PDB file of C-alpha atoms in Angstrom:
ATOM      1  CA  ARG A 281      43.131 -11.069  -6.429  1.00  0.00           C
ATOM      2  CA  LYS A 282      41.314 -11.009  -3.353  1.00  0.00           C
ATOM      3  CA  GLN A 283      37.523 -10.837  -3.149  1.00  0.00           C
ATOM      4  CA  ASN A 284      35.130  -9.918  -1.072  1.00  0.00           C
ATOM      5  CA  LYS A 285      32.338 -11.729  -0.657  1.00  0.00           C
ATOM      6  CA  ASN A 286      30.528  -9.470   1.820  1.00  0.00           C
ATOM      7  CA  SER A 287      30.864  -6.777  -0.492  1.00  0.00           C
ATOM      8  CA  LYS A 288      27.633  -6.819  -2.298  1.00  0.00           C
ATOM      9  CA  LYS A 289      25.168  -7.346   0.489  1.00  0.00           C
ATOM     10  CA  SER A 290      21.795  -6.148  -0.666  1.00  0.00           C
ATOM     11  CA  LYS A 291      20.049  -4.137   2.139  1.00  0.00           C
ATOM     12  CA  THR A 292      16.251  -4.765   1.928  1.00  0.00           C
ATOM     13  CA  SER A 293      14.263  -1.430   2.586  1.00  0.00           C
ATOM     14  CA  LYS A 294      11.027  -1.703   4.134  1.00  0.00           C
ATOM     15  CA  PRO A 295       7.365  -0.435   3.407  1.00  0.00           C
ATOM     16  CA  LEU A 296       6.832   3.429   4.485  1.00  0.00           C
ATOM     17  CA  HIS A 297       4.647   3.339   7.763  1.00  0.00           C
ATOM     18  CA  PHE A 298       2.356   6.353   8.441  1.00  0.00           C
ATOM     19  CA  ILE A 299      -0.049   6.950  11.444  1.00  0.00           C
ATOM     20  CA  SER A 300      -3.506   8.217  10.576  1.00  0.00           C
ATOM     21  CA  SER A 301      -5.454  10.996  12.262  1.00  0.00           C
ATOM     22  CA  ASP A 302      -7.257   8.381  13.950  1.00  0.00           C
ATOM     23  CA  GLY A 303      -3.949   6.430  15.206  1.00  0.00           C
ATOM     24  CA  ILE A 304      -4.234   3.552  12.725  1.00  0.00           C
ATOM     25  CA  ASP A 305      -1.045   2.114  11.058  1.00  0.00           C
ATOM     26  CA  ILE A 306      -0.643   2.351   7.211  1.00  0.00           C
ATOM     27  CA  TYR A 307       2.057   0.763   5.393  1.00  0.00           C
ATOM     28  CA  VAL A 308       3.228   1.572   1.689  1.00  0.00           C
ATOM     29  CA  GLY A 309       5.022  -0.602  -0.591  1.00  0.00           C
ATOM     30  CA  LYS A 310       7.425   1.016  -2.610  1.00  0.00           C
ATOM     31  CA  ASN A 311       7.938  -1.469  -5.180  1.00  0.00           C
ATOM     32  CA  ASN A 312       7.055  -4.703  -6.463  1.00  0.00           C
ATOM     33  CA  LEU A 313       8.848  -6.558  -3.987  1.00  0.00           C
ATOM     34  CA  GLN A 314       7.369  -4.562  -1.229  1.00  0.00           C
ATOM     35  CA  ASN A 315       3.999  -4.682  -3.056  1.00  0.00           C
ATOM     36  CA  ASP A 316       4.067  -8.630  -2.689  1.00  0.00           C
ATOM     37  CA  TYR A 317       5.410  -9.125   0.684  1.00  0.00           C
ATOM     38  CA  LEU A 318       2.822  -6.420   2.363  1.00  0.00           C
ATOM     39  CA  THR A 319       0.024  -8.066   0.557  1.00  0.00           C
ATOM     40  CA  HIS A 320       0.530 -11.320   0.637  1.00  0.00           C
ATOM     41  CA  LYS A 321       3.030 -12.041   3.813  1.00  0.00           C
ATOM     42  CA  PHE A 322       2.805  -9.281   6.468  1.00  0.00           C
ATOM     43  CA  ALA A 323      -1.037  -8.495   5.890  1.00  0.00           C
ATOM     44  CA  ARG A 324      -3.671 -10.211   7.729  1.00  0.00           C
ATOM     45  CA  ARG A 325      -6.717 -11.355   6.026  1.00  0.00           C
ATOM     46  CA  HIS A 326      -9.244  -8.817   7.568  1.00  0.00           C
ATOM     47  CA  GLU A 327      -7.173  -5.836   7.115  1.00  0.00           C
ATOM     48  CA  TRP A 328      -7.636  -3.454   4.442  1.00  0.00           C
ATOM     49  CA  TRP A 329      -6.023  -2.727   1.247  1.00  0.00           C
ATOM     50  CA  PHE A 330      -6.038   0.171  -1.275  1.00  0.00           C
ATOM     51  CA  HIS A 331      -4.647   0.779  -4.764  1.00  0.00           C
ATOM     52  CA  ALA A 332      -4.731   3.049  -7.787  1.00  0.00           C
ATOM     53  CA  LYS A 333      -7.608   1.570 -10.170  1.00  0.00           C
ATOM     54  CA  ASP A 334      -6.102   0.755 -13.418  1.00  0.00           C
ATOM     55  CA  MET A 335      -2.435   2.074 -13.265  1.00  0.00           C
ATOM     56  CA  PRO A 336       0.747   0.951 -11.659  1.00  0.00           C
ATOM     57  CA  GLY A 337       1.314   2.155  -8.092  1.00  0.00           C
ATOM     58  CA  SER A 338       1.960   1.203  -4.498  1.00  0.00           C
ATOM     59  CA  HIS A 339      -0.124  -1.368  -2.098  1.00  0.00           C
ATOM     60  CA  VAL A 340      -1.588   0.488   0.806  1.00  0.00           C
ATOM     61  CA  LEU A 341      -2.278  -1.976   3.763  1.00  0.00           C
ATOM     62  CA  VAL A 342      -4.443  -0.412   6.503  1.00  0.00           C
ATOM     63  CA  ARG A 343      -3.861  -2.529   9.986  1.00  0.00           C
ATOM     64  CA  SER A 344      -7.551  -2.013  11.130  1.00  0.00           C
ATOM     65  CA  ASP A 345      -9.949  -5.139  11.543  1.00  0.00           C
ATOM     66  CA  ALA A 346     -12.559  -2.606  12.175  1.00  0.00           C
ATOM     67  CA  ASP A 347     -15.988  -3.464  10.048  1.00  0.00           C
ATOM     68  CA  GLU A 348     -15.834   0.034   8.808  1.00  0.00           C
ATOM     69  CA  LEU A 349     -12.884   2.405   8.495  1.00  0.00           C
ATOM     70  CA  SER A 350     -13.560   6.001   9.401  1.00  0.00           C
ATOM     71  CA  GLU A 351     -13.965   8.594   6.797  1.00  0.00           C
ATOM     72  CA  ALA A 352     -10.231  10.091   8.094  1.00  0.00           C
ATOM     73  CA  THR A 353      -8.685   6.693   7.710  1.00  0.00           C
ATOM     74  CA  ILE A 354     -10.237   5.977   4.052  1.00  0.00           C
ATOM     75  CA  ARG A 355      -8.784   9.386   3.067  1.00  0.00           C
ATOM     76  CA  SER A 356      -5.637   9.229   4.613  1.00  0.00           C
ATOM     77  CA  ALA A 357      -4.953   5.236   2.705  1.00  0.00           C
ATOM     78  CA  ALA A 358      -6.551   6.827  -0.374  1.00  0.00           C
ATOM     79  CA  GLN A 359      -4.045   9.807  -0.262  1.00  0.00           C
ATOM     80  CA  LEU A 360      -1.276   7.521   0.378  1.00  0.00           C
ATOM     81  CA  ALA A 361      -2.310   5.071  -2.747  1.00  0.00           C
ATOM     82  CA  SER A 362      -2.731   8.138  -4.900  1.00  0.00           C
ATOM     83  CA  TYR A 363       0.418   9.821  -4.486  1.00  0.00           C
ATOM     84  CA  PHE A 364       2.388   6.862  -4.641  1.00  0.00           C
ATOM     85  CA  SER A 365       0.891   5.774  -8.131  1.00  0.00           C
ATOM     86  CA  LYS A 366       1.304   6.931 -11.648  1.00  0.00           C
ATOM     87  CA  GLY A 367      -1.479   9.362 -10.650  1.00  0.00           C
ATOM     88  CA  ARG A 368       0.147  11.060  -8.737  1.00  0.00           C
ATOM     89  CA  LEU A 369      -0.066  14.504 -11.328  1.00  0.00           C
ATOM     90  CA  SER A 370      -3.720  13.562 -12.041  1.00  0.00           C
ATOM     91  CA  SER A 371      -6.635  15.076 -10.405  1.00  0.00           C
ATOM     92  CA  SER A 372      -9.635  13.049  -9.362  1.00  0.00           C
ATOM     93  CA  VAL A 373      -7.657   9.594  -9.034  1.00  0.00           C
ATOM     94  CA  PRO A 374      -9.974   6.597  -8.244  1.00  0.00           C
ATOM     95  CA  ILE A 375      -8.642   4.498  -5.674  1.00  0.00           C
ATOM     96  CA  ASP A 376      -9.779   0.994  -4.768  1.00  0.00           C
ATOM     97  CA  TYR A 377      -9.929  -0.389  -1.499  1.00  0.00           C
ATOM     98  CA  THR A 378     -11.349  -3.858  -0.105  1.00  0.00           C
ATOM     99  CA  ARG A 379     -10.115  -6.777   2.335  1.00  0.00           C
ATOM    100  CA  VAL A 380      -6.955  -8.354   2.224  1.00  0.00           C
ATOM    101  CA  ARG A 381      -8.972 -11.628   1.962  1.00  0.00           C
ATOM    102  CA  HIS A 382     -10.562 -10.635  -1.441  1.00  0.00           C
ATOM    103  CA  VAL A 383      -6.875  -9.829  -3.282  1.00  0.00           C
ATOM    104  CA  LYS A 384      -5.762 -12.528  -5.197  1.00  0.00           C
ATOM    105  CA  LYS A 385      -2.113 -13.424  -6.672  1.00  0.00           C
ATOM    106  CA  VAL A 386      -2.422 -14.027 -10.509  1.00  0.00           C
ATOM    107  CA  PRO A 387      -0.444 -17.330 -11.176  1.00  0.00           C
ATOM    108  CA  ALA A 388       2.479 -16.799 -13.264  1.00  0.00           C
ATOM    109  CA  ALA A 389       2.236 -13.136 -13.374  1.00  0.00           C
ATOM    110  CA  HIS A 390       5.369 -10.460 -12.402  1.00  0.00           C
ATOM    111  CA  LEU A 391       5.510  -9.964  -8.805  1.00  0.00           C
ATOM    112  CA  GLY A 392       2.970  -7.742  -6.876  1.00  0.00           C
ATOM    113  CA  PHE A 393       0.243  -8.298  -9.690  1.00  0.00           C
ATOM    114  CA  VAL A 394      -3.009  -8.873  -8.380  1.00  0.00           C
ATOM    115  CA  THR A 395      -6.905  -9.317  -9.005  1.00  0.00           C
ATOM    116  CA  TYR A 396      -9.395  -8.368  -6.603  1.00  0.00           C
ATOM    117  CA  GLU A 397     -13.085  -8.489  -5.738  1.00  0.00           C
ATOM    118  CA  ASN A 398     -15.822  -6.710  -3.642  1.00  0.00           C
ATOM    119  CA  GLN A 399     -13.881  -3.311  -3.817  1.00  0.00           C
ATOM    120  CA  LYS A 400     -15.591   0.357  -3.090  1.00  0.00           C
ATOM    121  CA  THR A 401     -14.182   3.212  -5.136  1.00  0.00           C
ATOM    122  CA  ILE A 402     -13.093   6.529  -3.911  1.00  0.00           C
ATOM    123  CA  TYR A 403     -11.947   9.378  -5.943  1.00  0.00           C
ATOM    124  CA  ILE A 404      -9.095  11.826  -4.700  1.00  0.00           C
ATOM    125  CA  ASP A 405      -6.878  14.710  -5.440  1.00  0.00           C
ATOM    126  CA  PRO A 406      -3.174  13.499  -4.600  1.00  0.00           C
ATOM    127  CA  ASP A 407      -2.239  16.372  -2.056  1.00  0.00           C
ATOM    128  CA  GLU A 408       1.609  16.397  -1.507  1.00  0.00           C
ATOM    129  CA  SER A 409       1.056  18.940   1.182  1.00  0.00           C
ATOM    130  CA  PHE A 410      -1.204  16.270   3.127  1.00  0.00           C
ATOM    131  CA  ILE A 411       1.175  13.321   2.582  1.00  0.00           C
ATOM    132  CA  MET A 412       4.161  15.671   4.210  1.00  0.00           C
ATOM    133  CA  ASN A 413       1.608  16.211   7.444  1.00  0.00           C
ATOM    134  CA  LEU A 414       0.832  12.291   8.092  1.00  0.00           C
ATOM    135  CA  THR A 415       2.967  11.232  10.796  1.00  0.00           C
ATOM    136  CA  LYS A 416       5.876   8.854   9.172  1.00  0.00           C
ATOM    137  CA  LEU A 417       7.549   6.770  11.289  1.00  0.00           C
ATOM    138  CA  LYS A 418      10.864   4.526  10.490  1.00  0.00           C
TER     139      LYS A 418
END
């Protein structure tokens, strides 16, 4: 038998990429590998990190080094974090956000599992139509 060594090439997908109404890049990890990559390799320490509080969900990275994010950008990132979490069908999902420098990997824990501090919390209702209207890049 002839075996083709290249037949099982795994294609690594990239995190989703959106643009907020303010023109700021927002990235969303779709699985634990992408979440880990986004938070610990791709992100810079001064950028902003969003995640659904106390439930599994995507890590959302806002590519901005501004001292404070605009209300529109916070709401866009929180919408993405709530929509791509287990709380998608709930109302009033709590979303924590903080600087990437405050997000730490847990030793010996599974990929994508983190602890964080100095967070602020926003409560948001996931809105699919809002997500569909955000500018999505490939």
